[in-house]
């Protein structure tokens, strides 16, 4: 198949869509990626990309077509301008840059923002190709949850935009079963909604060397968090737990960065937790196993908001694949995955005291008990989030959509 993947974010930025593109190429598909200039999450165009853009025009056999955008920078206004600059350039320049290229299907990766659907619709009209839209973030609910938008009028306008985008999509892929219920209230044809969760960004933890950026301390109980450091992750509650455990042999390793990184760094200093909390920075996915090697437990958190109870954070699957016990401070579907699998300990979102208790309970476990949690996590991954099974399902979906559009009866 000739597949156009549309995503505001792509390699060298770290997103699961990179793995998907590589696998689709490996399976024999002709894949083109329409994306922007890499600037996530730091907010500036990657220096290595600026130095040699041509070095980033191919990825694992896929052709990459990039359009300009205003980098995210800092602050809410810059983020809004970043979103809309990509919409404009992808909608106007995208069809021109892709002229003469036919596609059988368009796959849209939407971790946020929903506005990525606008250039997808333009390309659907110009290329006469069906859209499969993978929803990893619900709008306008997430905007309200993180306080980005408080105006009910603006939220209602965003909701209308979402409904328009969904209406134009031939298939809407929901990352959780709870997402399916919400999306079902925004469209008139629930048969177009498909459950399509994330898979693990797998890497062999056991064979990885220990990350040299983290001093080796086997005498401590090491808790590793990886990924975005943003509003949704509720690091205030995490630091409350770290403060409560400051006199105990616990170390927190925060790998990643984001819009709350500067705040987190200052707050760690303010609370005098620099000996307990270390922040080595942002690293590629290929480096995550070396940080997991330090971990006695892997941490996933989300704020106490109704919208976040509907999601399964993508790192949950990756943590399951690591075979290391999980500490989850979140509500809803993500917490249920961890608890039902027996892969770790879950406490409600925002419950720093509960997190402290879970850490102490896990520290008291023997090695056999912790290893059993890791094995149960791997079993859950193979049963519910198998990568090959999910990508095969996506292949079939895209093939069916392309056939439906091209059939004479359509």
mmCIF file of C-alpha atoms in Angstrom:
data_model
loop_
_atom_site.group_PDB
_atom_site.id
_atom_site.type_symbol
_atom_site.label_atom_id
_atom_site.label_comp_id
_atom_site.label_asym_id
_atom_site.label_seq_id
_atom_site.Cartn_x
_atom_site.Cartn_y
_atom_site.Cartn_z
ATOM 1 C CA UNK A 1 0.000 0.000 0.000
ATOM 2 C CA UNK A 2 0.966 3.626 -0.482
ATOM 3 C CA UNK A 3 0.437 5.169 2.943
ATOM 4 C CA UNK A 4 0.706 8.823 3.910
ATOM 5 C CA UNK A 5 1.431 9.286 7.616
ATOM 6 C CA UNK A 6 0.533 12.758 8.867
ATOM 7 C CA UNK A 7 1.942 13.858 12.209
ATOM 8 C CA UNK A 8 3.071 17.178 13.600
ATOM 9 C CA UNK A 9 5.789 15.240 15.434
ATOM 10 C CA UNK A 10 8.262 12.758 13.996
ATOM 11 C CA UNK A 11 11.839 11.541 14.237
ATOM 12 C CA UNK A 12 14.238 12.787 15.605
ATOM 13 C CA UNK A 13 11.483 13.634 18.108
ATOM 14 C CA UNK A 14 10.600 10.615 20.269
ATOM 15 C CA UNK A 15 7.116 9.357 19.448
ATOM 16 C CA UNK A 16 5.553 5.936 18.889
ATOM 17 C CA UNK A 17 4.686 6.925 15.320
ATOM 18 C CA UNK A 18 8.389 6.502 14.485
ATOM 19 C CA UNK A 19 8.195 2.812 15.338
ATOM 20 C CA UNK A 20 4.954 2.423 13.409
ATOM 21 C CA UNK A 21 6.442 3.942 10.259
ATOM 22 C CA UNK A 22 9.524 1.717 10.464
ATOM 23 C CA UNK A 23 7.367 -1.396 10.858
ATOM 24 C CA UNK A 24 5.053 -0.478 7.973
ATOM 25 C CA UNK A 25 8.066 -0.059 5.707
ATOM 26 C CA UNK A 26 9.466 -3.364 6.959
ATOM 27 C CA UNK A 27 6.166 -5.015 5.978
ATOM 28 C CA UNK A 28 6.561 -3.825 2.403
ATOM 29 C CA UNK A 29 4.442 -0.668 2.325
ATOM 30 C CA UNK A 30 5.478 2.545 0.581
ATOM 31 C CA UNK A 31 5.331 5.124 3.370
ATOM 32 C CA UNK A 32 5.587 8.912 3.147
ATOM 33 C CA UNK A 33 5.549 11.082 6.274
ATOM 34 C CA UNK A 34 4.291 14.667 6.252
ATOM 35 C CA UNK A 35 5.522 16.410 9.378
ATOM 36 C CA UNK A 36 7.028 19.590 10.806
ATOM 37 C CA UNK A 37 10.481 20.666 11.869
ATOM 38 C CA UNK A 38 11.594 18.883 15.067
ATOM 39 C CA UNK A 39 11.278 21.072 18.171
ATOM 40 C CA UNK A 40 9.494 18.913 20.785
ATOM 41 C CA UNK A 41 9.691 19.132 23.745
ATOM 42 C CA UNK A 42 12.333 21.829 24.210
ATOM 43 C CA UNK A 43 10.558 24.386 22.040
ATOM 44 C CA UNK A 44 13.471 25.164 19.691
ATOM 45 C CA UNK A 45 14.370 23.584 16.360
ATOM 46 C CA UNK A 46 16.893 20.799 16.976
ATOM 47 C CA UNK A 47 20.394 22.182 16.243
ATOM 48 C CA UNK A 48 21.444 18.985 14.447
ATOM 49 C CA UNK A 49 18.434 19.318 12.137
ATOM 50 C CA UNK A 50 19.180 22.970 11.404
ATOM 51 C CA UNK A 51 22.774 22.078 10.604
ATOM 52 C CA UNK A 52 21.815 19.405 8.051
ATOM 53 C CA UNK A 53 18.097 19.065 7.234
ATOM 54 C CA UNK A 54 18.805 16.615 4.401
ATOM 55 C CA UNK A 55 20.100 14.099 6.941
ATOM 56 C CA UNK A 56 16.540 13.868 8.264
ATOM 57 C CA UNK A 57 14.715 13.365 4.954
ATOM 58 C CA UNK A 58 14.567 9.555 5.210
ATOM 59 C CA UNK A 59 13.728 7.283 8.115
ATOM 60 C CA UNK A 60 14.011 3.495 7.963
ATOM 61 C CA UNK A 61 13.098 3.572 4.270
ATOM 62 C CA UNK A 62 10.259 6.101 4.555
ATOM 63 C CA UNK A 63 10.350 9.421 2.718
ATOM 64 C CA UNK A 64 9.927 12.444 5.020
ATOM 65 C CA UNK A 65 8.344 15.643 3.720
ATOM 66 C CA UNK A 66 8.716 18.515 6.188
ATOM 67 C CA UNK A 67 6.904 21.835 6.294
ATOM 68 C CA UNK A 68 7.871 24.890 8.274
ATOM 69 C CA UNK A 69 6.335 25.875 11.592
ATOM 70 C CA UNK A 70 6.849 28.270 14.464
ATOM 71 C CA UNK A 71 8.683 26.393 17.258
ATOM 72 C CA UNK A 72 6.774 25.775 20.496
ATOM 73 C CA UNK A 73 8.965 28.122 22.521
ATOM 74 C CA UNK A 74 7.723 28.915 26.014
ATOM 75 C CA UNK A 75 4.264 29.998 27.093
ATOM 76 C CA UNK A 76 0.723 29.276 26.012
ATOM 77 C CA UNK A 77 0.575 31.817 23.174
ATOM 78 C CA UNK A 78 3.639 30.339 21.482
ATOM 79 C CA UNK A 79 2.129 26.865 21.762
ATOM 80 C CA UNK A 80 -1.102 28.008 20.085
ATOM 81 C CA UNK A 81 0.919 29.678 17.316
ATOM 82 C CA UNK A 82 2.954 26.485 16.936
ATOM 83 C CA UNK A 83 -0.215 24.459 16.419
ATOM 84 C CA UNK A 84 -1.715 26.822 13.876
ATOM 85 C CA UNK A 85 1.530 27.411 11.986
ATOM 86 C CA UNK A 86 1.693 23.678 11.304
ATOM 87 C CA UNK A 87 -1.966 23.635 10.242
ATOM 88 C CA UNK A 88 -1.352 26.406 7.715
ATOM 89 C CA UNK A 89 1.913 25.094 6.301
ATOM 90 C CA UNK A 90 0.731 21.477 6.133
ATOM 91 C CA UNK A 91 -2.592 22.482 4.546
ATOM 92 C CA UNK A 92 -1.080 24.862 1.981
ATOM 93 C CA UNK A 93 2.451 23.594 1.373
ATOM 94 C CA UNK A 94 1.700 19.936 2.067
ATOM 95 C CA UNK A 95 -0.440 19.291 -1.034
ATOM 96 C CA UNK A 96 2.092 21.133 -3.180
ATOM 97 C CA UNK A 97 5.052 19.201 -1.760
ATOM 98 C CA UNK A 98 3.144 15.957 -2.283
ATOM 99 C CA UNK A 99 1.906 16.769 -5.783
ATOM 100 C CA UNK A 100 1.981 13.842 -8.154
ATOM 101 C CA UNK A 101 2.085 11.299 -5.325
ATOM 102 C CA UNK A 102 -0.992 9.068 -5.053
ATOM 103 C CA UNK A 103 -1.900 7.451 -1.736
ATOM 104 C CA UNK A 104 -4.187 4.582 -0.850
ATOM 105 C CA UNK A 105 -4.755 5.748 2.739
ATOM 106 C CA UNK A 106 -3.881 8.542 5.149
ATOM 107 C CA UNK A 107 -2.958 7.657 8.728
ATOM 108 C CA UNK A 108 -3.059 10.552 11.216
ATOM 109 C CA UNK A 109 -1.168 10.448 14.520
ATOM 110 C CA UNK A 110 -2.863 12.710 17.092
ATOM 111 C CA UNK A 111 -1.283 12.809 20.532
ATOM 112 C CA UNK A 112 -2.278 16.502 20.513
ATOM 113 C CA UNK A 113 -3.395 18.833 18.990
ATOM 114 C CA UNK A 114 -6.630 17.904 17.221
ATOM 115 C CA UNK A 115 -5.808 20.569 14.623
ATOM 116 C CA UNK A 116 -3.619 18.011 12.825
ATOM 117 C CA UNK A 117 -6.928 16.829 11.406
ATOM 118 C CA UNK A 118 -7.336 19.963 9.263
ATOM 119 C CA UNK A 119 -4.440 19.305 6.845
ATOM 120 C CA UNK A 120 -5.486 15.648 6.847
ATOM 121 C CA UNK A 121 -8.909 16.660 5.541
ATOM 122 C CA UNK A 122 -7.353 18.901 2.883
ATOM 123 C CA UNK A 123 -5.200 15.991 1.740
ATOM 124 C CA UNK A 124 -8.183 13.632 1.798
ATOM 125 C CA UNK A 125 -9.964 15.948 -0.633
ATOM 126 C CA UNK A 126 -6.933 16.443 -2.890
ATOM 127 C CA UNK A 127 -5.686 12.849 -2.841
ATOM 128 C CA UNK A 128 -9.110 11.145 -2.611
ATOM 129 C CA UNK A 129 -7.746 8.849 0.076
ATOM 130 C CA UNK A 130 -9.491 7.696 3.279
ATOM 131 C CA UNK A 131 -8.393 8.887 6.721
ATOM 132 C CA UNK A 132 -7.661 6.696 9.735
ATOM 133 C CA UNK A 133 -7.294 9.043 12.722
ATOM 134 C CA UNK A 134 -5.526 7.715 15.850
ATOM 135 C CA UNK A 135 -6.831 9.634 18.880
ATOM 136 C CA UNK A 136 -4.346 9.664 21.757
ATOM 137 C CA UNK A 137 -5.651 12.855 23.379
ATOM 138 C CA UNK A 138 -9.251 13.995 23.769
ATOM 139 C CA UNK A 139 -10.107 17.575 22.891
ATOM 140 C CA UNK A 140 -11.546 19.824 24.250
ATOM 141 C CA UNK A 141 -11.508 17.860 27.518
ATOM 142 C CA UNK A 142 -7.720 17.845 27.904
ATOM 143 C CA UNK A 143 -7.500 21.602 27.280
ATOM 144 C CA UNK A 144 -9.853 22.202 30.171
ATOM 145 C CA UNK A 145 -8.141 19.650 32.425
ATOM 146 C CA UNK A 146 -4.697 21.260 32.252
ATOM 147 C CA UNK A 147 -6.126 24.788 32.502
ATOM 148 C CA UNK A 148 -4.993 25.775 29.009
ATOM 149 C CA UNK A 149 -8.493 27.037 28.141
ATOM 150 C CA UNK A 150 -11.099 28.124 30.681
ATOM 151 C CA UNK A 151 -13.578 29.959 28.469
ATOM 152 C CA UNK A 152 -16.702 27.857 27.923
ATOM 153 C CA UNK A 153 -17.237 29.663 24.620
ATOM 154 C CA UNK A 154 -13.770 28.744 23.324
ATOM 155 C CA UNK A 155 -14.176 25.173 24.542
ATOM 156 C CA UNK A 156 -17.479 24.918 22.662
ATOM 157 C CA UNK A 157 -15.752 26.157 19.480
ATOM 158 C CA UNK A 158 -13.033 23.530 19.906
ATOM 159 C CA UNK A 159 -15.713 20.880 20.391
ATOM 160 C CA UNK A 160 -17.291 21.895 17.082
ATOM 161 C CA UNK A 161 -13.885 21.610 15.396
ATOM 162 C CA UNK A 162 -13.422 18.140 16.880
ATOM 163 C CA UNK A 163 -16.829 17.025 15.624
ATOM 164 C CA UNK A 164 -16.002 18.328 12.144
ATOM 165 C CA UNK A 165 -12.665 16.476 12.073
ATOM 166 C CA UNK A 166 -14.231 13.231 13.293
ATOM 167 C CA UNK A 167 -17.062 13.581 10.757
ATOM 168 C CA UNK A 168 -14.495 13.682 7.926
ATOM 169 C CA UNK A 169 -12.597 10.616 9.154
ATOM 170 C CA UNK A 170 -13.318 7.195 7.701
ATOM 171 C CA UNK A 171 -12.071 5.437 10.839
ATOM 172 C CA UNK A 172 -11.351 6.819 14.302
ATOM 173 C CA UNK A 173 -8.892 4.798 16.354
ATOM 174 C CA UNK A 174 -9.313 5.197 20.120
ATOM 175 C CA UNK A 175 -6.364 4.434 22.408
ATOM 176 C CA UNK A 176 -8.607 3.231 25.246
ATOM 177 C CA UNK A 177 -12.082 1.767 25.594
ATOM 178 C CA UNK A 178 -13.093 4.798 27.649
ATOM 179 C CA UNK A 179 -12.083 7.024 24.720
ATOM 180 C CA UNK A 180 -14.547 5.123 22.539
ATOM 181 C CA UNK A 181 -17.439 6.200 24.767
ATOM 182 C CA UNK A 182 -16.470 9.887 24.656
ATOM 183 C CA UNK A 183 -15.829 9.911 20.905
ATOM 184 C CA UNK A 184 -19.134 8.120 20.402
ATOM 185 C CA UNK A 185 -20.911 11.157 21.833
ATOM 186 C CA UNK A 186 -19.210 13.429 19.275
ATOM 187 C CA UNK A 187 -20.071 11.563 16.068
ATOM 188 C CA UNK A 188 -23.243 10.099 14.564
ATOM 189 C CA UNK A 189 -21.783 6.761 13.454
ATOM 190 C CA UNK A 190 -20.152 4.766 16.256
ATOM 191 C CA UNK A 191 -19.283 1.967 13.812
ATOM 192 C CA UNK A 192 -16.347 4.085 12.628
ATOM 193 C CA UNK A 193 -14.722 3.939 16.090
ATOM 194 C CA UNK A 194 -12.095 1.223 16.545
ATOM 195 C CA UNK A 195 -10.282 0.273 19.749
ATOM 196 C CA UNK A 196 -6.571 0.608 19.004
ATOM 197 C CA UNK A 197 -4.303 0.861 22.076
ATOM 198 C CA UNK A 198 -0.611 1.644 22.076
ATOM 199 C CA UNK A 199 1.993 -1.089 22.090
ATOM 200 C CA UNK A 200 5.297 -1.108 23.927
ATOM 201 C CA UNK A 201 8.343 0.634 22.567
ATOM 202 C CA UNK A 202 10.286 -2.489 23.356
ATOM 203 C CA UNK A 203 14.006 -2.815 23.943
ATOM 204 C CA UNK A 204 15.973 -5.547 25.725
ATOM 205 C CA UNK A 205 16.510 -4.163 29.223
ATOM 206 C CA UNK A 206 18.603 -7.088 30.417
ATOM 207 C CA UNK A 207 21.350 -6.624 27.832
ATOM 208 C CA UNK A 208 21.588 -2.834 28.173
ATOM 209 C CA UNK A 209 24.493 -1.260 30.062
ATOM 210 C CA UNK A 210 23.741 0.891 33.079
ATOM 211 C CA UNK A 211 23.230 4.539 32.102
ATOM 212 C CA UNK A 212 26.497 6.318 32.972
ATOM 213 C CA UNK A 213 24.559 9.558 33.589
ATOM 214 C CA UNK A 214 23.156 8.025 36.793
ATOM 215 C CA UNK A 215 25.544 7.093 39.614
ATOM 216 C CA UNK A 216 25.116 3.432 40.487
ATOM 217 C CA UNK A 217 23.481 3.093 43.923
ATOM 218 C CA UNK A 218 22.230 -0.449 44.564
ATOM 219 C CA UNK A 219 21.868 0.472 48.240
ATOM 220 C CA UNK A 220 18.926 2.748 47.341
ATOM 221 C CA UNK A 221 15.408 1.970 46.137
ATOM 222 C CA UNK A 222 15.541 3.610 42.700
ATOM 223 C CA UNK A 223 12.292 4.900 41.175
ATOM 224 C CA UNK A 224 12.576 5.817 37.472
ATOM 225 C CA UNK A 225 10.172 8.061 35.564
ATOM 226 C CA UNK A 226 10.603 8.527 31.805
ATOM 227 C CA UNK A 227 8.835 10.834 29.369
ATOM 228 C CA UNK A 228 7.179 14.214 29.285
ATOM 229 C CA UNK A 229 7.527 16.538 32.273
ATOM 230 C CA UNK A 230 4.343 18.545 31.900
ATOM 231 C CA UNK A 231 1.222 19.807 33.640
ATOM 232 C CA UNK A 232 -0.577 16.488 33.303
ATOM 233 C CA UNK A 233 2.073 14.483 35.184
ATOM 234 C CA UNK A 234 1.403 16.132 38.569
ATOM 235 C CA UNK A 235 4.981 16.434 39.762
ATOM 236 C CA UNK A 236 3.790 18.478 42.734
ATOM 237 C CA UNK A 237 2.356 15.302 44.268
ATOM 238 C CA UNK A 238 5.464 13.351 43.285
ATOM 239 C CA UNK A 239 7.664 15.846 45.145
ATOM 240 C CA UNK A 240 5.330 15.689 48.141
ATOM 241 C CA UNK A 241 6.044 11.949 48.287
ATOM 242 C CA UNK A 242 9.765 12.522 47.772
ATOM 243 C CA UNK A 243 9.779 15.015 50.649
ATOM 244 C CA UNK A 244 8.012 12.537 52.940
ATOM 245 C CA UNK A 245 10.612 9.874 52.101
ATOM 246 C CA UNK A 246 13.632 12.195 52.190
ATOM 247 C CA UNK A 247 15.203 10.422 55.190
ATOM 248 C CA UNK A 248 14.696 6.945 53.703
ATOM 249 C CA UNK A 249 16.911 5.180 51.113
ATOM 250 C CA UNK A 250 14.827 6.214 48.113
ATOM 251 C CA UNK A 251 16.095 7.913 44.945
ATOM 252 C CA UNK A 252 13.947 9.395 42.160
ATOM 253 C CA UNK A 253 15.372 9.449 38.618
ATOM 254 C CA UNK A 254 13.367 11.704 36.256
ATOM 255 C CA UNK A 255 14.424 11.036 32.649
ATOM 256 C CA UNK A 256 12.935 13.474 30.134
ATOM 257 C CA UNK A 257 11.902 17.095 29.917
ATOM 258 C CA UNK A 258 8.983 19.300 28.985
ATOM 259 C CA UNK A 259 7.158 22.493 29.810
ATOM 260 C CA UNK A 260 7.427 21.915 33.589
ATOM 261 C CA UNK A 261 11.125 20.980 33.615
ATOM 262 C CA UNK A 262 12.375 24.392 34.755
ATOM 263 C CA UNK A 263 9.715 24.516 37.484
ATOM 264 C CA UNK A 264 10.632 20.995 38.628
ATOM 265 C CA UNK A 265 14.334 21.828 38.803
ATOM 266 C CA UNK A 266 13.663 24.919 40.923
ATOM 267 C CA UNK A 267 11.158 23.114 43.130
ATOM 268 C CA UNK A 268 13.646 20.318 43.838
ATOM 269 C CA UNK A 269 16.144 22.941 44.981
ATOM 270 C CA UNK A 270 13.510 24.834 46.988
ATOM 271 C CA UNK A 271 12.463 21.678 48.837
ATOM 272 C CA UNK A 272 16.093 20.643 49.340
ATOM 273 C CA UNK A 273 15.592 17.363 47.543
ATOM 274 C CA UNK A 274 18.647 17.504 45.273
ATOM 275 C CA UNK A 275 20.132 14.436 46.948
ATOM 276 C CA UNK A 276 16.926 12.476 46.431
ATOM 277 C CA UNK A 277 15.824 13.610 42.948
ATOM 278 C CA UNK A 278 18.107 13.593 39.913
ATOM 279 C CA UNK A 279 17.205 14.777 36.416
ATOM 280 C CA UNK A 280 19.687 13.529 33.819
ATOM 281 C CA UNK A 281 17.745 15.130 30.938
ATOM 282 C CA UNK A 282 16.149 13.986 27.691
ATOM 283 C CA UNK A 283 17.396 10.938 25.801
ATOM 284 C CA UNK A 284 16.295 8.904 22.808
ATOM 285 C CA UNK A 285 14.117 5.814 23.119
ATOM 286 C CA UNK A 286 17.131 3.629 22.421
ATOM 287 C CA UNK A 287 18.648 4.829 25.709
ATOM 288 C CA UNK A 288 15.649 4.041 27.926
ATOM 289 C CA UNK A 289 16.733 0.444 28.700
ATOM 290 C CA UNK A 290 19.971 1.743 30.203
ATOM 291 C CA UNK A 291 17.968 3.911 32.623
ATOM 292 C CA UNK A 292 15.522 1.082 33.345
ATOM 293 C CA UNK A 293 18.535 -0.982 34.437
ATOM 294 C CA UNK A 294 18.834 1.331 37.461
ATOM 295 C CA UNK A 295 15.163 0.909 38.399
ATOM 296 C CA UNK A 296 13.645 -1.019 41.250
ATOM 297 C CA UNK A 297 10.300 0.450 40.171
ATOM 298 C CA UNK A 298 8.969 2.492 37.244
ATOM 299 C CA UNK A 299 6.687 5.463 37.946
ATOM 300 C CA UNK A 300 3.654 6.617 35.948
ATOM 301 C CA UNK A 301 1.489 9.532 37.106
ATOM 302 C CA UNK A 302 -1.374 11.698 35.894
ATOM 303 C CA UNK A 303 -3.298 14.510 37.548
ATOM 304 C CA UNK A 304 -6.639 13.953 39.237
ATOM 305 C CA UNK A 305 -8.849 15.039 36.336
ATOM 306 C CA UNK A 306 -11.778 13.112 34.812
ATOM 307 C CA UNK A 307 -10.235 13.239 31.334
ATOM 308 C CA UNK A 308 -7.026 11.544 32.500
ATOM 309 C CA UNK A 309 -8.976 8.665 34.022
ATOM 310 C CA UNK A 310 -10.005 7.738 30.468
ATOM 311 C CA UNK A 311 -6.487 7.277 29.128
ATOM 312 C CA UNK A 312 -3.829 4.604 29.224
ATOM 313 C CA UNK A 313 -0.517 6.517 29.284
ATOM 314 C CA UNK A 314 1.726 5.185 26.533
ATOM 315 C CA UNK A 315 4.523 4.559 28.992
ATOM 316 C CA UNK A 316 2.430 1.893 30.745
ATOM 317 C CA UNK A 317 2.959 -0.533 27.860
ATOM 318 C CA UNK A 318 6.653 0.282 27.701
ATOM 319 C CA UNK A 319 6.980 -0.271 31.439
ATOM 320 C CA UNK A 320 5.178 -3.614 31.143
ATOM 321 C CA UNK A 321 7.700 -4.652 28.496
ATOM 322 C CA UNK A 322 10.588 -3.806 30.830
ATOM 323 C CA UNK A 323 9.491 -6.506 33.295
ATOM 324 C CA UNK A 324 10.001 -4.131 36.240
ATOM 325 C CA UNK A 325 7.350 -3.416 38.932
ATOM 326 C CA UNK A 326 5.209 -0.351 38.254
ATOM 327 C CA UNK A 327 4.179 2.364 40.690
ATOM 328 C CA UNK A 328 1.057 4.050 39.337
ATOM 329 C CA UNK A 329 -0.441 7.239 40.768
ATOM 330 C CA UNK A 330 -3.410 7.705 38.476
ATOM 331 C CA UNK A 331 -7.094 6.936 38.090
ATOM 332 C CA UNK A 332 -9.233 4.954 35.724
ATOM 333 C CA UNK A 333 -8.186 2.757 32.836
ATOM 334 C CA UNK A 334 -4.421 3.117 33.221
ATOM 335 C CA UNK A 335 -4.583 2.195 36.903
ATOM 336 C CA UNK A 336 -6.804 -0.777 36.112
ATOM 337 C CA UNK A 337 -4.286 -2.154 33.616
ATOM 338 C CA UNK A 338 -1.541 -2.142 36.250
ATOM 339 C CA UNK A 339 -3.749 -3.482 39.045
ATOM 340 C CA UNK A 340 -5.546 -6.158 37.012
ATOM 341 C CA UNK A 341 -2.262 -7.430 35.601
ATOM 342 C CA UNK A 342 -0.695 -7.580 39.067
ATOM 343 C CA UNK A 343 2.250 -5.744 37.517
ATOM 344 C CA UNK A 344 2.710 -3.230 40.324
ATOM 345 C CA UNK A 345 0.930 -1.090 42.893
ATOM 346 C CA UNK A 346 -1.641 1.592 42.074
ATOM 347 C CA UNK A 347 -2.872 4.521 44.157
ATOM 348 C CA UNK A 348 -5.369 7.251 43.217
ATOM 349 C CA UNK A 349 -4.194 10.278 41.249
ATOM 350 C CA UNK A 350 -2.802 13.016 43.473
ATOM 351 C CA UNK A 351 -2.544 10.694 46.488
ATOM 352 C CA UNK A 352 1.038 11.399 47.555
ATOM 353 C CA UNK A 353 0.492 9.699 50.926
ATOM 354 C CA UNK A 354 -0.785 6.607 49.127
ATOM 355 C CA UNK A 355 2.279 6.679 46.875
ATOM 356 C CA UNK A 356 4.524 6.816 49.933
ATOM 357 C CA UNK A 357 2.730 3.777 51.347
ATOM 358 C CA UNK A 358 3.020 1.885 48.044
ATOM 359 C CA UNK A 359 6.751 2.602 47.879
ATOM 360 C CA UNK A 360 7.282 1.378 51.414
ATOM 361 C CA UNK A 361 5.268 -1.753 50.646
ATOM 362 C CA UNK A 362 7.316 -2.461 47.548
ATOM 363 C CA UNK A 363 10.575 -1.843 49.386
ATOM 364 C CA UNK A 364 9.507 -4.482 51.916
ATOM 365 C CA UNK A 365 8.956 -7.112 49.212
ATOM 366 C CA UNK A 366 11.573 -9.746 48.529
ATOM 367 C CA UNK A 367 13.160 -10.191 45.104
ATOM 368 C CA UNK A 368 10.884 -13.097 44.174
ATOM 369 C CA UNK A 369 7.767 -11.007 44.777
ATOM 370 C CA UNK A 370 9.069 -8.102 42.685
ATOM 371 C CA UNK A 371 10.217 -10.390 39.879
ATOM 372 C CA UNK A 372 6.771 -12.002 39.830
ATOM 373 C CA UNK A 373 5.235 -8.553 39.277
ATOM 374 C CA UNK A 374 7.544 -8.038 36.308
ATOM 375 C CA UNK A 375 6.607 -11.414 34.799
ATOM 376 C CA UNK A 376 2.902 -10.688 35.180
ATOM 377 C CA UNK A 377 3.449 -7.361 33.417
ATOM 378 C CA UNK A 378 5.097 -9.126 30.476
ATOM 379 C CA UNK A 379 2.214 -11.603 30.302
ATOM 380 C CA UNK A 380 -0.284 -8.712 30.214
ATOM 381 C CA UNK A 381 1.696 -7.042 27.427
ATOM 382 C CA UNK A 382 1.686 -10.181 25.277
ATOM 383 C CA UNK A 383 -2.010 -10.742 25.889
ATOM 384 C CA UNK A 384 -3.443 -7.236 25.461
ATOM 385 C CA UNK A 385 -0.867 -5.009 23.754
ATOM 386 C CA UNK A 386 1.085 -7.223 21.371
ATOM 387 C CA UNK A 387 2.834 -5.062 18.778
ATOM 388 C CA UNK A 388 2.583 -7.465 15.847
ATOM 389 C CA UNK A 389 -1.093 -8.148 16.448
ATOM 390 C CA UNK A 390 -1.966 -4.457 16.661
ATOM 391 C CA UNK A 391 -0.030 -3.460 13.542
ATOM 392 C CA UNK A 392 -1.589 -6.337 11.621
ATOM 393 C CA UNK A 393 -4.997 -5.003 12.667
ATOM 394 C CA UNK A 394 -4.005 -1.550 11.410
ATOM 395 C CA UNK A 395 -2.822 -2.975 8.083
ATOM 396 C CA UNK A 396 -6.152 -4.712 7.585
ATOM 397 C CA UNK A 397 -8.072 -1.572 8.532
ATOM 398 C CA UNK A 398 -6.145 0.592 6.052
ATOM 399 C CA UNK A 399 -6.534 -2.031 3.322
ATOM 400 C CA UNK A 400 -10.287 -2.238 3.912
ATOM 401 C CA UNK A 401 -10.634 1.549 3.857
ATOM 402 C CA UNK A 402 -8.661 1.833 0.609
ATOM 403 C CA UNK A 403 -10.727 -0.902 -1.025
ATOM 404 C CA UNK A 404 -13.975 0.695 0.107
ATOM 405 C CA UNK A 405 -13.003 4.067 -1.344
ATOM 406 C CA UNK A 406 -11.774 2.607 -4.640
ATOM 407 C CA UNK A 407 -14.684 0.223 -5.199
ATOM 408 C CA UNK A 408 -17.133 1.183 -7.968
ATOM 409 C CA UNK A 409 -20.076 1.070 -5.555
ATOM 410 C CA UNK A 410 -18.560 3.739 -3.271
#
